[in-house]
Coordinates of C-alpha atoms in Angstrom, one line a residue:
X1 CA 103.0 53.3 163.5
X2 CA 102.9 49.9 163.1
X3 CA 103.3 47.6 159.4
X4 CA 101.9 49.1 156.3
X5 CA 98.6 47.3 155.8
X6 CA 98.2 45.0 152.9
X7 CA 94.8 43.3 152.6
X8 CA 94.4 39.6 152.6
X9 CA 94.2 38.4 148.8
X10 CA 91.2 36.3 149.0
X11 CA 89.4 39.4 150.8
X12 CA 90.0 41.7 148.2
X13 CA 89.0 39.1 145.3
X14 CA 85.8 39.2 146.8
X15 CA 85.0 42.5 147.5
X16 CA 87.7 45.1 146.5
X17 CA 88.2 46.6 149.7
X18 CA 91.6 47.7 150.8
X19 CA 90.2 49.0 154.3
X20 CA 91.5 47.0 157.7
X21 CA 88.6 45.7 159.9
X22 CA 86.3 44.6 157.5
X23 CA 84.4 41.1 156.8
X24 CA 82.2 40.0 153.9
X25 CA 79.2 37.5 153.7
X26 CA 77.6 36.0 150.7
X27 CA 74.4 34.3 150.8
X28 CA 74.4 32.0 148.8
X29 CA 70.5 31.2 148.6
X30 CA 70.0 34.6 147.8
X31 CA 73.2 35.3 145.6
X32 CA 73.8 38.7 147.9
X33 CA 77.2 39.9 148.5
X34 CA 77.8 42.2 151.7
X35 CA 80.7 44.6 152.7
X36 CA 80.9 44.9 156.3
X37 CA 83.2 48.0 157.2
X38 CA 84.1 49.4 160.8
X39 CA 82.8 53.0 162.0
X40 CA 85.1 55.6 160.8
X41 CA 86.1 57.1 163.9
X42 CA 86.6 61.2 163.1
X43 CA 89.9 60.8 165.9
X44 CA 91.3 58.4 164.0
X45 CA 91.0 60.0 161.1
X46 CA 93.2 63.0 162.7
X47 CA 96.0 60.4 162.5
X48 CA 95.5 58.2 159.6
X49 CA 92.9 60.1 157.5
X50 CA 89.7 59.5 156.2
X51 CA 88.9 55.7 155.3
X52 CA 85.7 55.2 152.7
X53 CA 82.2 55.6 154.1
X54 CA 79.6 53.4 153.1
X55 CA 78.3 55.6 150.5
X56 CA 82.2 55.5 148.9
X57 CA 82.1 51.8 149.2
X58 CA 78.6 51.3 147.6
X59 CA 79.9 53.4 144.7
X60 CA 83.8 52.0 144.0
X61 CA 82.9 48.2 144.7
X62 CA 80.4 45.7 143.1
X63 CA 79.2 44.1 146.3
X64 CA 75.4 44.6 146.7
X65 CA 75.5 46.2 150.0
X66 CA 77.7 47.8 152.7
X67 CA 77.0 47.9 156.1
X68 CA 78.8 48.7 159.5
X69 CA 80.7 45.5 160.9
X70 CA 78.9 46.2 164.5
X71 CA 75.6 44.5 162.9
X72 CA 77.3 41.5 161.6
X73 CA 76.2 39.7 164.7
X74 CA 72.6 40.3 164.4
X75 CA 72.9 39.3 160.8
X76 CA 73.9 36.1 161.3
X77 CA 71.4 35.6 163.8
X78 CA 68.6 36.7 161.7
X79 CA 69.9 34.8 158.8
X80 CA 71.4 31.4 160.1
X81 CA 68.7 29.2 160.7
X82 CA 68.9 25.2 162.6
X83 CA 71.4 23.1 160.4
X84 CA 72.5 26.1 158.2
X85 CA 76.5 26.0 157.1
X86 CA 78.4 28.6 157.3
X87 CA 81.6 28.6 155.1
X88 CA 84.6 30.4 156.4
X89 CA 87.9 31.1 155.0
X90 CA 90.4 30.0 157.9
X91 CA 89.5 28.1 161.5
X92 CA 90.6 31.4 163.3
X93 CA 88.0 33.3 161.1
X94 CA 85.1 31.5 162.5
X95 CA 82.9 34.1 164.5
X96 CA 81.5 33.2 167.9
X97 CA 77.8 32.3 167.5
X98 CA 76.0 33.3 170.4
X99 CA 72.6 34.7 169.2
X100 CA 71.8 32.1 166.8
X101 CA 68.9 29.4 167.1
X102 CA 69.6 26.0 167.1
X103 CA 73.2 24.3 165.7
X104 CA 75.3 25.8 162.9
X105 CA 77.8 23.8 161.2
X106 CA 81.0 25.8 160.5
X107 CA 83.1 24.6 157.1
X108 CA 86.5 25.4 157.2
X109 CA 87.5 23.3 154.4
X110 CA 85.4 24.1 151.0
X111 CA 85.9 27.8 150.8
X112 CA 89.5 28.5 150.5
X113 CA 89.4 26.0 147.6
X114 CA 86.3 27.1 145.7
X115 CA 88.4 30.7 146.0
X116 CA 91.5 29.4 144.7
X117 CA 89.8 27.8 141.5
X118 CA 87.7 30.7 140.9
X119 CA 91.0 33.1 140.9
X120 CA 92.7 30.8 138.2
X121 CA 90.9 32.1 135.5
X122 CA 91.0 36.1 135.3
X123 CA 88.2 38.3 134.5
X124 CA 88.8 41.4 131.9
X125 CA 89.2 43.4 134.8
X126 CA 91.8 41.4 136.2
X127 CA 93.7 40.9 133.1
X128 CA 93.5 44.8 132.7
X129 CA 95.2 45.3 136.1
X130 CA 97.8 42.5 135.2
X131 CA 98.6 44.2 131.9
X132 CA 98.9 47.8 133.6
X133 CA 101.3 46.5 135.8
X134 CA 103.6 44.9 133.1
X135 CA 103.7 47.7 131.1
X136 CA 105.0 50.2 133.9
X137 CA 107.4 47.6 135.4
X138 CA 108.4 47.0 131.2
X139 CA 108.9 50.9 131.0
X140 CA 111.3 50.7 134.2
X141 CA 113.3 47.8 132.7
X142 CA 113.6 49.9 130.0
X143 CA 114.9 53.0 132.1
X144 CA 117.1 50.7 133.6
X145 CA 118.9 49.5 129.9
X146 CA 119.4 53.1 129.0
X147 CA 121.4 53.9 132.2
X148 CA 123.1 50.6 132.5
X149 CA 126.5 51.9 131.2
X150 CA 126.8 54.7 133.6
X151 CA 125.8 52.6 136.8
X152 CA 128.5 51.3 139.2
X153 CA 126.3 49.5 142.0
X154 CA 123.6 47.3 141.7
X155 CA 121.7 49.3 144.5
X156 CA 121.4 51.8 141.5
X157 CA 119.8 49.6 139.8
X158 CA 117.2 49.0 142.3
X159 CA 116.6 52.8 142.9
X160 CA 116.1 53.5 139.5
X161 CA 113.0 50.6 139.3
X162 CA 111.5 51.5 142.7
X163 CA 111.2 55.5 141.6
X164 CA 110.0 54.7 138.0
X165 CA 107.3 52.9 139.2
X166 CA 106.2 55.0 142.2
X167 CA 106.3 57.7 139.6
X168 CA 103.6 56.2 137.6
X169 CA 101.4 55.6 140.6
X170 CA 102.6 52.0 141.0
X171 CA 103.4 52.3 145.1
X172 CA 104.0 48.6 145.8
X173 CA 106.5 46.1 144.4
X174 CA 105.1 42.7 143.7
X175 CA 108.2 41.0 145.5
X176 CA 111.5 42.4 146.7
X177 CA 113.7 43.9 143.7
X178 CA 116.4 41.1 142.4
X179 CA 119.2 43.0 140.9
X180 CA 122.3 40.3 140.9
X181 CA 125.6 40.6 139.0
X182 CA 128.3 38.4 138.2
X183 CA 128.1 34.9 140.5
X184 CA 125.5 36.5 142.2
X185 CA 123.1 36.2 139.2
X186 CA 123.1 32.7 139.9
X187 CA 121.4 33.0 143.1
X188 CA 117.7 32.7 142.3
X189 CA 116.4 35.0 144.9
X190 CA 119.4 37.2 145.6
X191 CA 118.7 40.2 147.7
X192 CA 121.7 42.0 149.1
X193 CA 121.7 44.6 145.7
X194 CA 125.0 46.1 147.1
X195 CA 127.7 44.8 144.9
X196 CA 129.7 47.0 142.5
X197 CA 128.9 46.4 139.0
X198 CA 132.8 46.7 137.7
X199 CA 134.4 43.5 136.3
X200 CA 131.0 41.7 136.2
X201 CA 129.5 40.2 132.7
X202 CA 126.2 40.1 133.2
X203 CA 123.1 41.4 135.6
X204 CA 119.9 39.6 136.3
X205 CA 117.2 41.7 137.3
X206 CA 114.1 40.4 138.3
X207 CA 111.6 43.2 139.5
X208 CA 108.1 44.1 138.6
X209 CA 105.0 46.4 140.4
X210 CA 101.8 46.0 141.6
X211 CA 98.8 47.8 140.1
X212 CA 95.5 47.7 142.1
X213 CA 97.0 44.8 144.4
X214 CA 97.5 43.0 140.9
X215 CA 101.1 41.8 140.3
X216 CA 103.6 41.2 137.4
X217 CA 106.7 39.5 137.3
X218 CA 109.5 39.8 134.8
X219 CA 112.9 39.2 134.4
X220 CA 115.7 40.5 132.3
X221 CA 119.2 39.7 131.7
X222 CA 121.6 42.6 130.8
X223 CA 125.4 42.9 129.7
X224 CA 126.6 45.2 131.9
X225 CA 129.2 46.8 129.5
X226 CA 126.9 46.7 126.6
X227 CA 128.2 43.2 124.9
X228 CA 128.2 39.8 125.8
X229 CA 131.1 37.6 126.1
X230 CA 131.5 34.7 123.9
X231 CA 130.2 32.3 127.0
X232 CA 127.7 34.8 128.1
X233 CA 125.9 35.1 124.5
X234 CA 126.0 31.6 123.9
X235 CA 124.1 30.8 127.6
X236 CA 121.7 33.8 126.2
X237 CA 121.3 32.4 123.3
X238 CA 119.9 29.0 124.6
X239 CA 117.6 30.7 127.3
X240 CA 116.1 32.7 124.9
X241 CA 115.4 29.6 122.6
X242 CA 114.0 28.1 125.4
X243 CA 111.7 30.6 126.2
X244 CA 110.8 31.6 122.5
X245 CA 109.8 27.9 121.6
X246 CA 108.2 27.2 124.9
X247 CA 105.8 30.6 124.5
X248 CA 104.8 29.8 121.0
X249 CA 103.2 26.3 122.4
X250 CA 101.0 28.2 124.7
X251 CA 97.2 27.6 123.6
X252 CA 94.3 26.4 125.6
X253 CA 94.5 22.5 126.4
X254 CA 98.7 22.5 126.5
X255 CA 99.5 20.6 129.7
X256 CA 102.0 23.0 131.4
X257 CA 104.5 20.6 132.6
X258 CA 104.7 19.5 129.0
X259 CA 106.0 23.1 128.5
X260 CA 108.5 22.9 131.3
X261 CA 109.7 19.4 129.6
X262 CA 110.5 21.1 126.2
X263 CA 112.8 23.8 127.7
X264 CA 114.5 20.7 129.4
X265 CA 115.1 19.3 125.9
X266 CA 116.2 22.5 124.5
X267 CA 118.7 23.1 127.6
X268 CA 120.1 19.6 127.0
X269 CA 120.7 19.9 123.3
X270 CA 122.5 22.7 123.3
X271 CA 124.6 22.4 126.7
X272 CA 125.6 19.5 125.0
X273 CA 126.8 21.4 121.7
X274 CA 128.6 23.7 124.0
X275 CA 130.3 21.0 125.5
X276 CA 129.1 21.6 129.1
X277 CA 127.1 18.3 129.2
X278 CA 128.9 14.9 127.2
X279 CA 129.6 11.4 127.5
X280 CA 125.8 10.5 126.6
X281 CA 122.8 11.4 124.3
X282 CA 120.5 13.9 125.1
X283 CA 117.9 11.2 126.2
X284 CA 120.0 9.4 128.3
X285 CA 121.1 12.6 130.0
X286 CA 117.5 14.2 130.2
X287 CA 116.3 10.5 131.6
X288 CA 119.2 10.9 134.8
X289 CA 117.6 14.7 135.3
X290 CA 121.1 16.2 135.4
X291 CA 120.0 19.0 133.0
X292 CA 118.6 20.1 136.8
X293 CA 122.2 21.4 137.6
X294 CA 121.7 24.1 135.3
X295 CA 118.2 24.5 135.3
X296 CA 117.1 23.8 138.8
X297 CA 113.5 25.8 139.1
X298 CA 110.0 25.3 137.5
X299 CA 109.3 26.9 134.0
X300 CA 106.5 29.2 135.4
X301 CA 103.4 30.0 138.0
X302 CA 100.1 31.9 137.7
X303 CA 100.2 35.3 138.3
X304 CA 97.3 37.6 139.6
X305 CA 96.6 39.2 143.0
X306 CA 99.6 37.4 144.1
X307 CA 102.9 37.1 142.2
X308 CA 103.0 33.5 142.4
X309 CA 99.2 33.3 142.1
X310 CA 97.0 30.4 143.6
X311 CA 96.3 27.5 141.1
X312 CA 93.3 25.8 142.0
X313 CA 92.6 22.5 142.5
X314 CA 95.8 21.1 140.6
X315 CA 99.4 22.1 140.6
X316 CA 100.5 24.0 137.7
X317 CA 103.8 21.8 137.0
X318 CA 104.5 19.6 140.4
X319 CA 101.9 17.4 140.7
X320 CA 101.0 14.3 142.7
X321 CA 103.3 12.3 140.4
X322 CA 106.2 13.7 142.1
X323 CA 104.9 13.6 145.7
X324 CA 107.5 12.2 148.2
X325 CA 110.4 12.9 146.0
X326 CA 113.2 14.3 147.5
X327 CA 112.7 18.0 147.1
X328 CA 109.6 18.3 146.1
X329 CA 75.0 28.0 152.7
X330 CA 76.4 30.9 153.6
X331 CA 80.2 32.0 153.3
X332 CA 82.0 34.5 155.1
X333 CA 85.4 36.5 155.7
X334 CA 87.6 38.8 157.1
X335 CA 90.1 41.0 156.1
X336 CA 93.6 41.6 158.1
X337 CA 97.2 42.8 158.2
X338 CA 100.3 41.1 157.0
X339 CA 103.9 42.1 157.1
X340 CA 104.9 45.1 155.5
X341 CA 105.5 45.4 152.1
X342 CA 106.4 42.3 149.3
X343 CA 107.3 38.9 151.2
X344 CA 110.4 37.5 150.3
X345 CA 110.0 34.5 147.7
X346 CA 111.1 31.5 149.9
X347 CA 113.3 28.8 148.0
X348 CA 114.3 25.3 148.3
X349 CA 111.7 22.4 147.9
X350 CA 108.9 24.4 149.5
X351 CA 109.3 27.3 147.2
X352 CA 106.1 28.6 145.1
X353 CA 109.0 28.8 142.6
X354 CA 109.2 25.2 142.4
X355 CA 112.6 23.3 143.0
X356 CA 113.1 20.8 140.3
X357 CA 115.6 18.5 141.6
X358 CA 117.3 15.9 139.0
X359 CA 114.8 12.9 140.7
X360 CA 111.6 15.1 140.2
X361 CA 113.1 15.8 136.3
X362 CA 113.5 11.9 135.5
X363 CA 110.1 10.9 136.8
X364 CA 108.6 13.8 134.7
X365 CA 110.5 12.4 131.5
X366 CA 109.7 9.2 132.2
X367 CA 106.1 10.1 132.5
X368 CA 105.6 10.8 129.0
X369 CA 106.7 7.6 127.9
X370 CA 104.8 5.6 130.4
X371 CA 101.8 7.7 131.0
X372 CA 98.9 8.5 128.4
X373 CA 96.8 11.7 128.5
X374 CA 95.2 12.9 130.4
X375 CA 97.8 13.5 132.8
X376 CA 96.3 13.5 136.4
X377 CA 97.0 16.7 138.9
X378 CA 99.0 18.4 136.1
X379 CA 97.2 21.3 135.0
X380 CA 96.2 22.0 131.6
X381 CA 95.8 25.9 130.5
X382 CA 93.0 27.5 129.6
X383 CA 91.7 30.9 128.2
X384 CA 92.3 33.7 130.4
X385 CA 95.0 32.0 132.5
X386 CA 98.0 34.2 133.2
X387 CA 101.1 32.4 133.8
X388 CA 105.1 33.1 133.7
X389 CA 107.3 31.3 131.5
X390 CA 110.9 32.2 132.8
X391 CA 113.5 29.6 131.8
X392 CA 117.2 30.0 133.0
X393 CA 120.8 28.5 132.8
X394 CA 122.8 29.0 135.9
X395 CA 126.1 28.2 137.0
X396 CA 126.0 28.2 140.8
X397 CA 129.4 26.3 142.2
X398 CA 128.3 25.4 145.8
X399 CA 125.1 23.7 144.6
X400 CA 126.7 21.9 141.4
X401 CA 129.5 20.7 142.9
X402 CA 127.9 19.4 146.0
X403 CA 124.7 17.7 144.2
X404 CA 125.9 16.8 140.8
X405 CA 129.8 16.8 140.5
X406 CA 130.2 14.7 144.0
X407 CA 127.5 12.5 142.7
X408 CA 129.0 9.8 140.4
X409 CA 125.2 9.4 138.7
X410 CA 126.0 12.9 137.4
X411 CA 129.5 14.0 137.5
X412 CA 130.3 12.1 134.2
X413 CA 127.7 13.9 132.3
X414 CA 129.6 17.3 133.5
X415 CA 132.6 18.2 131.6
X416 CA 134.1 20.4 134.3
X417 CA 136.9 21.4 132.1
X418 CA 134.8 23.4 129.9
X419 CA 132.2 24.5 132.8
X420 CA 135.4 26.3 134.5
X421 CA 134.7 28.8 131.3
X422 CA 131.3 29.7 132.4
X423 CA 131.2 30.1 136.4
X424 CA 131.9 34.0 135.7
X425 CA 128.6 34.4 133.8
X426 CA 126.5 33.6 136.8
X427 CA 123.2 33.1 135.3
X428 CA 120.5 34.0 132.7
X429 CA 117.1 33.8 133.5
X430 CA 114.5 35.7 130.6
X431 CA 110.5 36.0 132.4
X432 CA 107.4 37.2 130.9
X433 CA 103.9 37.3 131.7
X434 CA 101.8 35.5 129.1
X435 CA 97.6 35.3 128.9
X436 CA 96.3 32.4 127.4
X437 CA 93.8 33.5 124.7
X438 CA 91.3 31.7 122.8
X439 CA 93.6 30.2 120.0
X440 CA 97.1 30.8 121.4
X441 CA 98.8 33.9 123.6
X442 CA 99.1 37.3 124.3
X443 CA 102.4 38.2 125.5
X444 CA 102.0 41.2 128.3
X445 CA 105.4 41.9 129.1
X446 CA 107.1 44.4 126.5
X447 CA 110.3 45.3 128.4
X448 CA 113.0 44.8 125.5
X449 CA 115.5 41.9 125.4
X450 CA 117.7 40.2 122.7
X451 CA 119.3 42.7 120.1
X452 CA 116.5 45.4 121.3
X453 CA 118.0 45.2 124.6
X454 CA 121.1 45.5 123.3
X455 CA 120.4 48.5 121.3
X456 CA 119.0 50.9 124.0
X457 CA 121.9 49.7 126.6
X458 CA 124.4 51.3 123.9
X459 CA 122.3 54.1 123.0

C-alpha cells in the first residue's frame, strides 16, 4: 500500500469529493459544475473497498452533474470553441487537447489566486466544520488537563490527544502534535514528543484535529505539577494579556497587522516591568525590534481547509512593506495525492507561521507613524474570516544569544542577569481560532486556560 490519500484542498473546495483520480470542470458561461470520477473497478474494490458511485456523488455533493472521467476528452472537444480559454490550476494539470477545433488558450495564472481569494471568506457550512473541529480538539485538551499530573512522558500527551480525537470520529490531525516540555517549549515546531516531564516547569501542547477536511489550531501551556513558578506565572500572565486584549479588538475593518503590533506593545511593556528588558523606553525598544527576541513569530494566520490557510490577494500580516527584509472562460482542475498525513509546518523565513525578525518588526512599527491608512498589501479583517490569535513569549537560548545578545544593537536592552531566571520556563503560547462576525468576534475554541485550566489539572 502507498501513502494515505489526502485530497488537494482546492479540489475539495470546489467539489467536496475525496476520491483520487477525479477532475472538475466549471463552464463559466453556463454556470455549470461537473465532477468527473474514475470507473469503479470491482477488482479494485476487493482490495480498497468501494468508492462512491455517480449516484452517490450526485447525492452527497452540490455539483451540477457527475460523469465518468473517460468522457472528459469528448467534453473538451464539444465545449471548447476556437479562441476559448481554459483556466487550469497548475501548469502540470493542463490537459493535452488533441481533438479540439482551432486554437485554445490555456491560462495557468488566474485560477489559483481566484480560488484563494474565495477561500478566505468562509461559508456557514465551512464555519460549522471548523467549529466542530475546534469542539473536538478543545475536549481533547481538556482530557489531557484531567490526567496531566499522572503523566510521565511527552509521548503520553500525544497518545491521549490523538486517541481522543479518533474516538470522536476525527481520524486526521491538522498537523503533527507538539508536546514540548521544559526548554523544548521554546522550540516553535518541536516534534520529538519523547522527553520525561519530571523536573520541567511547563509543557506547550499545540494540537488540533480536522473535521471533514477542515482544520482547527489550538495551543495551551500548562504547569506540569499544577502550579506555576513565580517566573512561569509572570510570563503566562503576559501572554494571556496579549491574547485577551488582541481578541477584544477583533471586528470587521481592523487591519490585522495592527493587532500584532498591539501584542508587541503589551510584551515590551510587561517585560520592562519584569526587568528582562531595560536601558530604554518601551517606544525605543519597540522601534529597534528587540522584543522579537522573545516574540519571534506572527500573531496568527487564516484557518480553513489547511491549518495555515490561504490568505487571498493580500498577506494577513507581512505585506510588501517588509519584502526583501532579512528573514522575511472554462476552468478545470484535477485531484491528486500528497504525502501521508499532515505535513510538518516549516520554520524560518519561509514559514507559514511567519518568522518576525527585529528588522521586520522595526519597519512595521515605523510604518504606523509614517504611513496613513489604507495600508497597502495588509489585509483587513472581514466578516466570516477565521484567524488564529497565538501570541507567545519564548526563551530560546541559542536563538537569543546568537541573534540578540551577540548584537550590540539589541544586547544593551536585555538584562542577562534577570534573564537567567527564565531559561527553564522555556516558553508560553496560547492560541485560539477566532471567527470574525458582523460586529466583533466569536471564539470557536473552548479549551480551558488560565484559572479554569488550573482547576481541572488539580482536580
